[in-house]
PDB file of C-alpha atoms in Angstrom:
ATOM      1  CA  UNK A   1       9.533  31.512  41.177  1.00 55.00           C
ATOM      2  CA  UNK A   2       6.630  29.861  43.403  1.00 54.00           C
ATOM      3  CA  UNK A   3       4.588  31.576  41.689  1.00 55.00           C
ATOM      4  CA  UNK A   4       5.629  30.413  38.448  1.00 54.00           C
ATOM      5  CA  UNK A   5       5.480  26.577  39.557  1.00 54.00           C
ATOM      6  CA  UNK A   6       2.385  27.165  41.245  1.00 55.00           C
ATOM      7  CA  UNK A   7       0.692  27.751  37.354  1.00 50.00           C
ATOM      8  CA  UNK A   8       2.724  25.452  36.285  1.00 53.00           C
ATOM      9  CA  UNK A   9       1.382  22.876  38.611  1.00 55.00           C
ATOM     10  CA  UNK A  10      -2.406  24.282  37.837  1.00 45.00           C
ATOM     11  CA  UNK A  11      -2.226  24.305  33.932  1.00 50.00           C
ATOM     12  CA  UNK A  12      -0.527  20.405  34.175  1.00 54.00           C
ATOM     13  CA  UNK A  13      -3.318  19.397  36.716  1.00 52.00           C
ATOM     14  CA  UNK A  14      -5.411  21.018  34.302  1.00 48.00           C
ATOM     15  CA  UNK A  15      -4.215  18.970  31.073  1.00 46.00           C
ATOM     16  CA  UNK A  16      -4.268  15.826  32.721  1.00 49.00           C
ATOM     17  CA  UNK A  17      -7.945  16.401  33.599  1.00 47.00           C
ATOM     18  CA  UNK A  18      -8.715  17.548  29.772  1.00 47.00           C
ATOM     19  CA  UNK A  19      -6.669  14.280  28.657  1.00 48.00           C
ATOM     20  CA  UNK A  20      -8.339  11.586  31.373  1.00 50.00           C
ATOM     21  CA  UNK A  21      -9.176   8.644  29.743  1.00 59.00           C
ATOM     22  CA  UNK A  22     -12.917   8.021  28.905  1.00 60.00           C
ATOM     23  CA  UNK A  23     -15.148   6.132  31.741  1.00 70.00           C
ATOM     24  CA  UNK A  24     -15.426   2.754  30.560  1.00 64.00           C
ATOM     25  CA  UNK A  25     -19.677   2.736  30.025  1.00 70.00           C
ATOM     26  CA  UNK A  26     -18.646   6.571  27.791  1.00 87.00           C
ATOM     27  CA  UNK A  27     -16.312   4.185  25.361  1.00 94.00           C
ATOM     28  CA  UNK A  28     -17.573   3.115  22.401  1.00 97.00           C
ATOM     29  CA  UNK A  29     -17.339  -0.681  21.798  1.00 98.00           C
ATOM     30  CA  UNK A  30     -16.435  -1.832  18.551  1.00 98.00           C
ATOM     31  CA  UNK A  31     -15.641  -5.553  16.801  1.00 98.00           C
ATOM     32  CA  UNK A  32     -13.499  -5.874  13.937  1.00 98.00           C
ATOM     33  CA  UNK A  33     -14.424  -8.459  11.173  1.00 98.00           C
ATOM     34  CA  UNK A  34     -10.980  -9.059   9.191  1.00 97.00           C
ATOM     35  CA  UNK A  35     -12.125 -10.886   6.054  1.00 95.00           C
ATOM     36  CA  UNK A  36     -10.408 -12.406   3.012  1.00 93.00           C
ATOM     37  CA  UNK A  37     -12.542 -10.503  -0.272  1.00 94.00           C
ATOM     38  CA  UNK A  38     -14.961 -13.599  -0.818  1.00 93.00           C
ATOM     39  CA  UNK A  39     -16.289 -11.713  -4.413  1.00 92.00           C
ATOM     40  CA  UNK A  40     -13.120 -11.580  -5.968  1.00 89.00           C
ATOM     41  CA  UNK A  41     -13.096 -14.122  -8.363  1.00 83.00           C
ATOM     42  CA  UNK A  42      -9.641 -15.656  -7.881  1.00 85.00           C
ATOM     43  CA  UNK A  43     -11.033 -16.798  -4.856  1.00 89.00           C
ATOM     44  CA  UNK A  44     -14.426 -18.261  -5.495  1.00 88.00           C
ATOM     45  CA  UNK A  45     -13.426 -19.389  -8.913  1.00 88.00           C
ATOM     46  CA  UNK A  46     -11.364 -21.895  -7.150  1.00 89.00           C
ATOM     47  CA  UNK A  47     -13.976 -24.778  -5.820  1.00 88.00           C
ATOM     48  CA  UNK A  48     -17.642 -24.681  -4.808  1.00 90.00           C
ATOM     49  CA  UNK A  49     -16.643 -24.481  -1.177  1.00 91.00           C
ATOM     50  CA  UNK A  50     -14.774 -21.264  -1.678  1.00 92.00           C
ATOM     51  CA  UNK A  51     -17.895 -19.985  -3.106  1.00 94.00           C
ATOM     52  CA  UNK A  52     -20.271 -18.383  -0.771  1.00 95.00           C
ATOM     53  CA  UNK A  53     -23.247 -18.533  -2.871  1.00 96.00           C
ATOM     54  CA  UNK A  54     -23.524 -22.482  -1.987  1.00 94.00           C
ATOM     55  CA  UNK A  55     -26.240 -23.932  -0.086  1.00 95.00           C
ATOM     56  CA  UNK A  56     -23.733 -25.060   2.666  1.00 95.00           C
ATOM     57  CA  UNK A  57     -22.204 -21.895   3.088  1.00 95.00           C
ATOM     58  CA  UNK A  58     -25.204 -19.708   2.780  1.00 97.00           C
ATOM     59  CA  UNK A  59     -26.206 -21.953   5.635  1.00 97.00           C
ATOM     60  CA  UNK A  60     -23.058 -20.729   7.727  1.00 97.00           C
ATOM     61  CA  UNK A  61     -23.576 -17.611   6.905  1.00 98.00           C
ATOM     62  CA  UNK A  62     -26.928 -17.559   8.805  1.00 98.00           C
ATOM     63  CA  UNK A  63     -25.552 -19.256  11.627  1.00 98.00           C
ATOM     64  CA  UNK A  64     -22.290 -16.512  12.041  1.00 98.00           C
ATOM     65  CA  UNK A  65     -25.022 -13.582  11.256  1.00 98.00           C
ATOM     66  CA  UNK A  66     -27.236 -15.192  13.917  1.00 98.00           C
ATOM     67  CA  UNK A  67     -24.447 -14.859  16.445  1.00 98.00           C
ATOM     68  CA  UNK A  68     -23.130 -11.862  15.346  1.00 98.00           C
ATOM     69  CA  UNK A  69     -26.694 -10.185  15.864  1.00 98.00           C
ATOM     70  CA  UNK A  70     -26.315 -10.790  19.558  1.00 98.00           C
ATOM     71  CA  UNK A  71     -23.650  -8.068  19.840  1.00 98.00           C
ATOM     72  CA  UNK A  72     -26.414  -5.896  19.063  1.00 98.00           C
ATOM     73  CA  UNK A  73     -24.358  -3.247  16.961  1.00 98.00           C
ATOM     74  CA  UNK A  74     -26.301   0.321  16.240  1.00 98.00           C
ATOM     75  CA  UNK A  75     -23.744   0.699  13.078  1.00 98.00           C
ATOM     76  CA  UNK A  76     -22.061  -1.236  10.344  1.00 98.00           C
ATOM     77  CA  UNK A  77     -19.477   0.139   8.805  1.00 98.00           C
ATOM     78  CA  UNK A  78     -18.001  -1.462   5.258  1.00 98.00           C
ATOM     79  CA  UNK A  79     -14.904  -1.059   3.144  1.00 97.00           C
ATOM     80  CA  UNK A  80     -16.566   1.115   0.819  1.00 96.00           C
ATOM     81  CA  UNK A  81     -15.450   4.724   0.298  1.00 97.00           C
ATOM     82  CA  UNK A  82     -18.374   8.056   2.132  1.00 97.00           C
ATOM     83  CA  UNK A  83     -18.040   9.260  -1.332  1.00 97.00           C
ATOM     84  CA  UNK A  84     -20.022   6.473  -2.514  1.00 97.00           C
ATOM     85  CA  UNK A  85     -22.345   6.260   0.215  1.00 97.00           C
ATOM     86  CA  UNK A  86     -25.496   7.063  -2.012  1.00 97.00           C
ATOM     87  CA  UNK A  87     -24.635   3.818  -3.996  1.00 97.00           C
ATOM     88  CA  UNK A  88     -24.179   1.787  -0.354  1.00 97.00           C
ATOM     89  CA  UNK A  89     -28.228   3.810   0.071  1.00 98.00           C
ATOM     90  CA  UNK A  90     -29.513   2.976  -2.796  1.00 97.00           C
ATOM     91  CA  UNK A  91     -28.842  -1.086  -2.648  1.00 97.00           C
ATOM     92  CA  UNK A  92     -29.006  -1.548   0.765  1.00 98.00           C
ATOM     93  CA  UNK A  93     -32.403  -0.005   0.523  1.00 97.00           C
ATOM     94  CA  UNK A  94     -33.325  -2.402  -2.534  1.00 97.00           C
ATOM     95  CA  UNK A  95     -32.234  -4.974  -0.518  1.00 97.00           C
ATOM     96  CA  UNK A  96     -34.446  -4.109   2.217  1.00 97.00           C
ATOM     97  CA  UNK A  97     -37.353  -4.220   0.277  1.00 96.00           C
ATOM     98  CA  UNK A  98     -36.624  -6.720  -1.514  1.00 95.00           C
ATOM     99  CA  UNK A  99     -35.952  -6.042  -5.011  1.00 97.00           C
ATOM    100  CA  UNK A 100     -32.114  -6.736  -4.613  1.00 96.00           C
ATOM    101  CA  UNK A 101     -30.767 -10.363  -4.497  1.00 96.00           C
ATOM    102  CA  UNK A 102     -26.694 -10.706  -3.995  1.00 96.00           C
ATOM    103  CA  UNK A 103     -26.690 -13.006  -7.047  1.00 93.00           C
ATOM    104  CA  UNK A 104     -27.676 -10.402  -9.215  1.00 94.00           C
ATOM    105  CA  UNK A 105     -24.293  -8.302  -8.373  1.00 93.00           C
ATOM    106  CA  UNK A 106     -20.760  -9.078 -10.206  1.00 89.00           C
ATOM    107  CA  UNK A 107     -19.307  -8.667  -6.293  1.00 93.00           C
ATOM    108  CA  UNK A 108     -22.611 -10.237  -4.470  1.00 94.00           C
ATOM    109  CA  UNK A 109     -20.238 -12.975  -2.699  1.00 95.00           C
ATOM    110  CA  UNK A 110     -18.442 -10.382  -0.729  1.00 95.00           C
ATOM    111  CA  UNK A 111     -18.419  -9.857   2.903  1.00 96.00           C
ATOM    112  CA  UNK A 112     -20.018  -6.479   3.191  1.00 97.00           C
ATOM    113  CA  UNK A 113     -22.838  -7.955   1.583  1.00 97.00           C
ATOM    114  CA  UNK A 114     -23.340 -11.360   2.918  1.00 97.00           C
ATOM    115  CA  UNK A 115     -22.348 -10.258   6.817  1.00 98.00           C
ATOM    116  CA  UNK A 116     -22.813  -6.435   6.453  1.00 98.00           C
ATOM    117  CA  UNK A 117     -26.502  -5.636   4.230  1.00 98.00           C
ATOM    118  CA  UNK A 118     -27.834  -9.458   5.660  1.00 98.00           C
ATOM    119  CA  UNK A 119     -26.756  -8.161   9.661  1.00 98.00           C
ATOM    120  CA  UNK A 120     -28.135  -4.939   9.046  1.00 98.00           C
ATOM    121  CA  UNK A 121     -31.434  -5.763   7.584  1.00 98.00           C
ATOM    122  CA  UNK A 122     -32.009  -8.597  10.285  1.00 97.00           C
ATOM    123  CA  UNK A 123     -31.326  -6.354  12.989  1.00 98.00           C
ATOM    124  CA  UNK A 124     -33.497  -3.787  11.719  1.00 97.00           C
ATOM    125  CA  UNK A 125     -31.180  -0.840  10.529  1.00 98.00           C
ATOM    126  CA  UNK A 126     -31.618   2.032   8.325  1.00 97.00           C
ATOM    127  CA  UNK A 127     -28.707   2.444   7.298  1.00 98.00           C
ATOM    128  CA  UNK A 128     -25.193   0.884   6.796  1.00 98.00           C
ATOM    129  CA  UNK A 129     -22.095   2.681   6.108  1.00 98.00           C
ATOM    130  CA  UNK A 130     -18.547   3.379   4.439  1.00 98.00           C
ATOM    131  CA  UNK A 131     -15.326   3.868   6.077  1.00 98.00           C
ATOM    132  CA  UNK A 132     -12.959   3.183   3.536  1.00 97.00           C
ATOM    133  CA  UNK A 133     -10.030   5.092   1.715  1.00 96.00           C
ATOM    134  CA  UNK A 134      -8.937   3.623  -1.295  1.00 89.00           C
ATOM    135  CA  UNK A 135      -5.013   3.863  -2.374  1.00 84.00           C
ATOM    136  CA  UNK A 136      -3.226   2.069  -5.382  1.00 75.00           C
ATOM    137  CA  UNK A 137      -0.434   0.572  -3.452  1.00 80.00           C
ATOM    138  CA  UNK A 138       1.214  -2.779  -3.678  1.00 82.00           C
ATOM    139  CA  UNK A 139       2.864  -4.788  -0.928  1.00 83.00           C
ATOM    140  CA  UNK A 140       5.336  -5.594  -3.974  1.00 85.00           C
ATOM    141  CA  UNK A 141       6.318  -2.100  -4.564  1.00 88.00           C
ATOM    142  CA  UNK A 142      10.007  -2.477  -3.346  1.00 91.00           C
ATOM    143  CA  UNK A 143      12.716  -2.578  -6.849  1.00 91.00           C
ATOM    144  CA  UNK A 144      15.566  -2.971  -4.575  1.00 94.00           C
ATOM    145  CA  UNK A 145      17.184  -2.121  -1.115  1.00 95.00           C
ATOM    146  CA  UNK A 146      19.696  -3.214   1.461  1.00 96.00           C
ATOM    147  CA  UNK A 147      17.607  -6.128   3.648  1.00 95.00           C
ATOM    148  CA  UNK A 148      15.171  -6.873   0.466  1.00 95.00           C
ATOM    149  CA  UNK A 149      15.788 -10.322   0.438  1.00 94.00           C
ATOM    150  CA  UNK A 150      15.266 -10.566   4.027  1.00 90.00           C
ATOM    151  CA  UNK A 151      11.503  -8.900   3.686  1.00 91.00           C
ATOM    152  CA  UNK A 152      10.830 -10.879   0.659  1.00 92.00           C
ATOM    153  CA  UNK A 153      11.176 -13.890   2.306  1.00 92.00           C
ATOM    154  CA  UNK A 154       9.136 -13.219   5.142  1.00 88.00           C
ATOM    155  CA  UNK A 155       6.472 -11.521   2.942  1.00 91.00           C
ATOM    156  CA  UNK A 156       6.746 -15.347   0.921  1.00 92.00           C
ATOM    157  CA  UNK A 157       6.089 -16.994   4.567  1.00 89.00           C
ATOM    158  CA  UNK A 158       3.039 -14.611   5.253  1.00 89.00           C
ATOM    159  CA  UNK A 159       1.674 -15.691   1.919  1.00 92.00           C
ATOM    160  CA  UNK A 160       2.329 -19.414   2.353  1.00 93.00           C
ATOM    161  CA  UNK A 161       0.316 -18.683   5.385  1.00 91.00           C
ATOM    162  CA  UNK A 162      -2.659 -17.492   4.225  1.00 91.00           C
ATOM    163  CA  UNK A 163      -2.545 -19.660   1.015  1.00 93.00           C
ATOM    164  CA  UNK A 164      -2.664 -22.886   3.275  1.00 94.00           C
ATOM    165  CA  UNK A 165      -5.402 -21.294   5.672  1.00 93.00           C
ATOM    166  CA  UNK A 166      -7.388 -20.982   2.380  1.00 93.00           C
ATOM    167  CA  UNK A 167      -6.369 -24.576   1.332  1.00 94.00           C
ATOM    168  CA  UNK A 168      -7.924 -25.937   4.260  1.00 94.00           C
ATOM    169  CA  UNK A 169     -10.938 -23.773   4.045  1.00 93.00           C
ATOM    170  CA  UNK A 170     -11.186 -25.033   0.223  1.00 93.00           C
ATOM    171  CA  UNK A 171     -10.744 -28.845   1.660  1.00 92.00           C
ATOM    172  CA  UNK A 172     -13.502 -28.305   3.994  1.00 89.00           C
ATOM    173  CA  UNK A 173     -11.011 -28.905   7.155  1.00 92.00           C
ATOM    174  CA  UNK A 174     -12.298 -25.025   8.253  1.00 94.00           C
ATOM    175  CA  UNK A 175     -15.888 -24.123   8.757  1.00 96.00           C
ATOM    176  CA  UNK A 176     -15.982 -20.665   7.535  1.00 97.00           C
ATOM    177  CA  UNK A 177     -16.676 -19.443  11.176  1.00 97.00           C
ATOM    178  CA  UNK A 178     -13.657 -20.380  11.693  1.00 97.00           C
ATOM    179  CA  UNK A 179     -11.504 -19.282   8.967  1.00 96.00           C
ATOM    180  CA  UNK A 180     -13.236 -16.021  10.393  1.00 97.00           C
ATOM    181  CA  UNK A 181     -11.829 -16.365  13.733  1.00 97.00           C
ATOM    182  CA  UNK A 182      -8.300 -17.545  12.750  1.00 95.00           C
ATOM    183  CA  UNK A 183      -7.799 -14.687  10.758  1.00 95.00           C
ATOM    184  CA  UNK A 184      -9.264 -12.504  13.462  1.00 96.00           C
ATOM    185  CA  UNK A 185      -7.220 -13.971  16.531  1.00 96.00           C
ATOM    186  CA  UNK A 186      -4.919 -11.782  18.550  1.00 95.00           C
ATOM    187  CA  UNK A 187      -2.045 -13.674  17.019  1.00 95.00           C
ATOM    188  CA  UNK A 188      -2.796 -13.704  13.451  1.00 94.00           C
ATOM    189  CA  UNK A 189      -3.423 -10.173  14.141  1.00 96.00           C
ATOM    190  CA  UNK A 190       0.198  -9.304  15.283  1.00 94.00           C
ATOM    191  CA  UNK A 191       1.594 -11.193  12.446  1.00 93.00           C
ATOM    192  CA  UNK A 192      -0.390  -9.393   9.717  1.00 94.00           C
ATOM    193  CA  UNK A 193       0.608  -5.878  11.562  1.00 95.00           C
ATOM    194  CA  UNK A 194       4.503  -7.265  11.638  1.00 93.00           C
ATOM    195  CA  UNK A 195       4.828  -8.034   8.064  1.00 93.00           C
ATOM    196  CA  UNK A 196       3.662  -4.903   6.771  1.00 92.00           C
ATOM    197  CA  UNK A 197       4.048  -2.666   9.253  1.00 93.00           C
ATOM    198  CA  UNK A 198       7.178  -2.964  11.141  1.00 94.00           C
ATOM    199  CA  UNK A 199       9.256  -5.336   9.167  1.00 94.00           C
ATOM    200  CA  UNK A 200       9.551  -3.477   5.903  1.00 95.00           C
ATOM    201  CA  UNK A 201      11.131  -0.539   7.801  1.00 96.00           C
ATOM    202  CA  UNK A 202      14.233  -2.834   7.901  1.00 95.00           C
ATOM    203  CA  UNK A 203      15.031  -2.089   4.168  1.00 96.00           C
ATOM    204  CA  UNK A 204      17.020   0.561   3.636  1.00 97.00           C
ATOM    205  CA  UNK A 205      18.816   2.243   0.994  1.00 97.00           C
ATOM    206  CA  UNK A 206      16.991   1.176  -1.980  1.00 95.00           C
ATOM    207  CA  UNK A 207      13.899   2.266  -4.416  1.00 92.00           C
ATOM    208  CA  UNK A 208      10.284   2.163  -5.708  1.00 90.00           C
ATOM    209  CA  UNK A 209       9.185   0.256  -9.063  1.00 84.00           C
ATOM    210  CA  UNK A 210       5.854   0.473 -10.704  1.00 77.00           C
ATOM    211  CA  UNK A 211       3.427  -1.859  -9.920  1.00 66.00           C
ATOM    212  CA  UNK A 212      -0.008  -2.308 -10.732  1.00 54.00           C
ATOM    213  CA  UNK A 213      -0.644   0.939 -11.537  1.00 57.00           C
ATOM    214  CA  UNK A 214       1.026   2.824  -8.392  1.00 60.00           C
ATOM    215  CA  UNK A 215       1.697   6.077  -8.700  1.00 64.00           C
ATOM    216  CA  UNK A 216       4.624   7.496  -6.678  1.00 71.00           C
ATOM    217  CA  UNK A 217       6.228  10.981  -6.720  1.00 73.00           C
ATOM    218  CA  UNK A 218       9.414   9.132  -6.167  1.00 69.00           C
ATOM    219  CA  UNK A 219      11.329  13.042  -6.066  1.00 70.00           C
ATOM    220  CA  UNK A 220       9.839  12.976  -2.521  1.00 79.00           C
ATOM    221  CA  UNK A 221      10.743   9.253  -1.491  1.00 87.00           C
ATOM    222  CA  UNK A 222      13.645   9.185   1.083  1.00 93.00           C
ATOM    223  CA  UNK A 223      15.634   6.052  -0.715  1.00 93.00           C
ATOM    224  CA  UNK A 224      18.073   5.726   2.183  1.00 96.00           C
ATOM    225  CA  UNK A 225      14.869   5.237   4.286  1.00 96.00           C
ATOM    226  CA  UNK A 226      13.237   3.801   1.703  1.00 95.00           C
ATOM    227  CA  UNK A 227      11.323   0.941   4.171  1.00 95.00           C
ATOM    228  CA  UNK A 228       9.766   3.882   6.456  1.00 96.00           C
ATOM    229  CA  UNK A 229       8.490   5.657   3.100  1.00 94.00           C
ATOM    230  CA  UNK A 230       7.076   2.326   2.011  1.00 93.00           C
ATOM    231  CA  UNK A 231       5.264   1.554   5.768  1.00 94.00           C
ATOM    232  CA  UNK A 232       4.135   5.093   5.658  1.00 93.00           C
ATOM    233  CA  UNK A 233       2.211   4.496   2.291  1.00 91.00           C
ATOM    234  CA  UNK A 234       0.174   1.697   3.870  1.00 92.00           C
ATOM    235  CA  UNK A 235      -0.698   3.820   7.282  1.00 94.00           C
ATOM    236  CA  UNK A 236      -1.383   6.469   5.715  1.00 94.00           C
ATOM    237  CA  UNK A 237      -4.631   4.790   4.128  1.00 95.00           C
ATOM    238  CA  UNK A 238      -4.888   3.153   7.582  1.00 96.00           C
ATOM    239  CA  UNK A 239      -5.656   6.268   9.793  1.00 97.00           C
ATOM    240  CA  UNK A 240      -7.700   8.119   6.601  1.00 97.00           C
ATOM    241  CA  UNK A 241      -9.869   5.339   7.098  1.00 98.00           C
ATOM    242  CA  UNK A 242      -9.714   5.282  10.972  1.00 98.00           C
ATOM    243  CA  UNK A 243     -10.930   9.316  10.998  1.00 98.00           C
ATOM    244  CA  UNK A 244     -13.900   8.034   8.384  1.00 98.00           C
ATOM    245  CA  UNK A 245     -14.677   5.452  11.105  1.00 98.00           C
ATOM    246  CA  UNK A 246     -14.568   8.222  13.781  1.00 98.00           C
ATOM    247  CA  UNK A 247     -16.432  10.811  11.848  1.00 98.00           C
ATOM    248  CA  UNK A 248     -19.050   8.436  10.808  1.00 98.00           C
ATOM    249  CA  UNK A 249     -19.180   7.162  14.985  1.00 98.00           C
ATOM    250  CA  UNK A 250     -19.826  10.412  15.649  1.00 97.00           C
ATOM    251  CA  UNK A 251     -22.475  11.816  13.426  1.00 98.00           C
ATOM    252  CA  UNK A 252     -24.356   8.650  14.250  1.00 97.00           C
ATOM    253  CA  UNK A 253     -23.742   8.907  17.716  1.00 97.00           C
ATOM    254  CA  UNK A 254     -23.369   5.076  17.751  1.00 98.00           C
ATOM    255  CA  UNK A 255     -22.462   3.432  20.962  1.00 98.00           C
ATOM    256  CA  UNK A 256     -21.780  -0.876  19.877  1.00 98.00           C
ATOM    257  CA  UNK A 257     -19.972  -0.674  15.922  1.00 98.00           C
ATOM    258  CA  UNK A 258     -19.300  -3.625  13.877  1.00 98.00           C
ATOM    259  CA  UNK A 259     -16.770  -3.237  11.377  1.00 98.00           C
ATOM    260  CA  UNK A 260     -16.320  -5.203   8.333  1.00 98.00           C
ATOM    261  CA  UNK A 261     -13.194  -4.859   6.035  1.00 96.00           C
ATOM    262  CA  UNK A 262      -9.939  -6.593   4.442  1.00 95.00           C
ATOM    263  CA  UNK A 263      -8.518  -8.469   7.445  1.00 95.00           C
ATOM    264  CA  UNK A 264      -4.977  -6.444   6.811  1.00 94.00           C
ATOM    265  CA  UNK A 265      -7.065  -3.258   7.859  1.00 96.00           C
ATOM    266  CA  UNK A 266      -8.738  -4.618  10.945  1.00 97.00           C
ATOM    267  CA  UNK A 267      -5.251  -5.816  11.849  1.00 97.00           C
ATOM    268  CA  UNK A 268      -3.680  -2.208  11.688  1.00 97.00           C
ATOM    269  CA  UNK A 269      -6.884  -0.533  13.334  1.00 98.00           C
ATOM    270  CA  UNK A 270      -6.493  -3.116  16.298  1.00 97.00           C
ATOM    271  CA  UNK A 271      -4.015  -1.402  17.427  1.00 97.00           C
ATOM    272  CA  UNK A 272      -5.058   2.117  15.870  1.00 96.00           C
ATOM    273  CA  UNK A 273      -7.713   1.741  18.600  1.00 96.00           C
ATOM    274  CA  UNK A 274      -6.934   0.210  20.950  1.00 95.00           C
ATOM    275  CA  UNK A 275      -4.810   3.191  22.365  1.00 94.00           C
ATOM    276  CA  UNK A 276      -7.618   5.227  21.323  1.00 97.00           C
ATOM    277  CA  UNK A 277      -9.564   5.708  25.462  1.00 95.00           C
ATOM    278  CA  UNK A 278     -13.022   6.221  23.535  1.00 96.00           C
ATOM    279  CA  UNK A 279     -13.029   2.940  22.293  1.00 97.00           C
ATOM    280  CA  UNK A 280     -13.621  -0.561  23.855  1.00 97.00           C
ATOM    281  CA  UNK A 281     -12.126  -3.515  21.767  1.00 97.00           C
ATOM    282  CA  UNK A 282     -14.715  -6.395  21.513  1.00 97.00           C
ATOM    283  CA  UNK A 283     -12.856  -9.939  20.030  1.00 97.00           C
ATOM    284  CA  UNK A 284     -14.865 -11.158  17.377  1.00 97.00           C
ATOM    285  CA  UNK A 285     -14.361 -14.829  18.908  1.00 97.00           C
ATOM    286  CA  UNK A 286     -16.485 -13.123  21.656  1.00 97.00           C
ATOM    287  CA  UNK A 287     -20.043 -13.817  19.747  1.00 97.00           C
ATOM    288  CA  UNK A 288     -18.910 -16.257  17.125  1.00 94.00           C
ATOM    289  CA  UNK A 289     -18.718 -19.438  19.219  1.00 83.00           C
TER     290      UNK A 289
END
């Protein structure tokens, strides 16, 4: 028997060692960039100072890259799928040399673009990079369910939220630096990963509709649970995209990683990470002053 606890005591001193969290200058520091889409056009369609081609917000632009360049990142990652990393190549390359201007693409307002390729090429590097995994899912996929109403209506006060952040930025009561770092504080943060991913658990018993062109095997959905299935949808895309980020961290060996993407993703991968020990969390409010 004291033998027995003896390797027991060995293999669990063992683990522990195997499992000891990284040394804080082996981590791998990364910033998050949450960011409404600027190239969609129900957004920029809506006033000249939601449109980032403008002179004034060009001019912020430079400023926020300016700043952002003194975190000194070795890799930028975007919301664009790996599989379509030889179209990310081929403009970012372009745009390098330049033979690409933003205003010649349908989607040349949008943030991987005007932060991502305009960081990169300033800072001087080769490449930039995907990390996303795209999903046809709907935050308004619920058809019914015990609690619906109660979800709905905090879903309703999430929107009102972000509708009004966008009202002032529209008014010209936010600088777009910092619309950036509202969107990107701790507590906007929390909210976004409350809405959609704890709250909806709390309807149960109910179903899936089609929307926008979702496509659910609903044999397989557990309806009494339906509010776990639906969470489980969204996190699923969440840590498909959180092993791109670590497969493209490691092939690059990259040591200081901005990433740029839909501020609902760099909401869920705050805290995706930040119980990951190989990773240090930098705040974004940290260089943007």
């Amino acid at each position: 028997m004291k033998i027995i606890y003896t390797l027991y005591t060995v293999l669990t001193l063992a683990v522990s060692v195997s499992f000891a969290q990284t040394k804080p200058d082996e981590k791998v520091s990364i910033m998050l960039m949450g960011s409404t889409h600027f190239g969609q056009q129900q957004f920029y369609k809506q006033g000249p100072s939601m449109d980032l081609f403008s002179n004034s917000r060009q001019q912020e632009i430079a400023d926020i890259n300016k700043q952002l360049a003194k975190y000194k990142p070795d890799l930028i990652l975007i919301e664009t799928e790996p599989s379509e990393q030889h179209t990310v190549d081929s403009l970012y390359h372009l745009f390098k040399a330049g033979k690409l201007a933003f205003n010649q693409l349908d989607y040349g307002r949008a943030e991987q673009y005007q932060f991502g390729y305009n960081l990169a090429r300033q800072i001087g590097l080769q490449n930039i990079y995907g990390a996303d995994y795209s999903t046809s899912v709907s935050t308004r996929l619920f058809k019914d369910g015990k609690n619906l109403d109660r979800f709905v209506a905090d879903m309703n006060a999430y929107s009102e939220f972000g509708r009004s952040v966008d009202q002032q930025f529209k008014d010209g009561k936010l600088s777009l630096k910092n619309y950036l770092l509202k969107f990107n504080s701790s507590e906007i943060y929390k909210l976004t990963y409350q809405m959609i991913y704890v709250n909806p658990v709390k309807v149960t018993n109910g179903s899936f509709g089609k929307v926008g062109g979702n496509i659910i095997d609903t044999s397989k959905v557990d309806k009494e649970h339906i509010g776990a299935d639906y969470v489980s949808l969204f996190y699923s895309r969440e840590l498909k995209i959180y092993s791109n980020i670590l497969t493209v961290v490691k092939a690059q060996q990259a040591k200081r990683v901005l990433l740029i993407m839909g501020q609902r993703h760099a909401s869920a991968l705050s805290y995706i990470m930040a119980n990951d020990d190989d990773f240090k969390l930098v705040p974004l409010s940290s260089y943007l002053k």
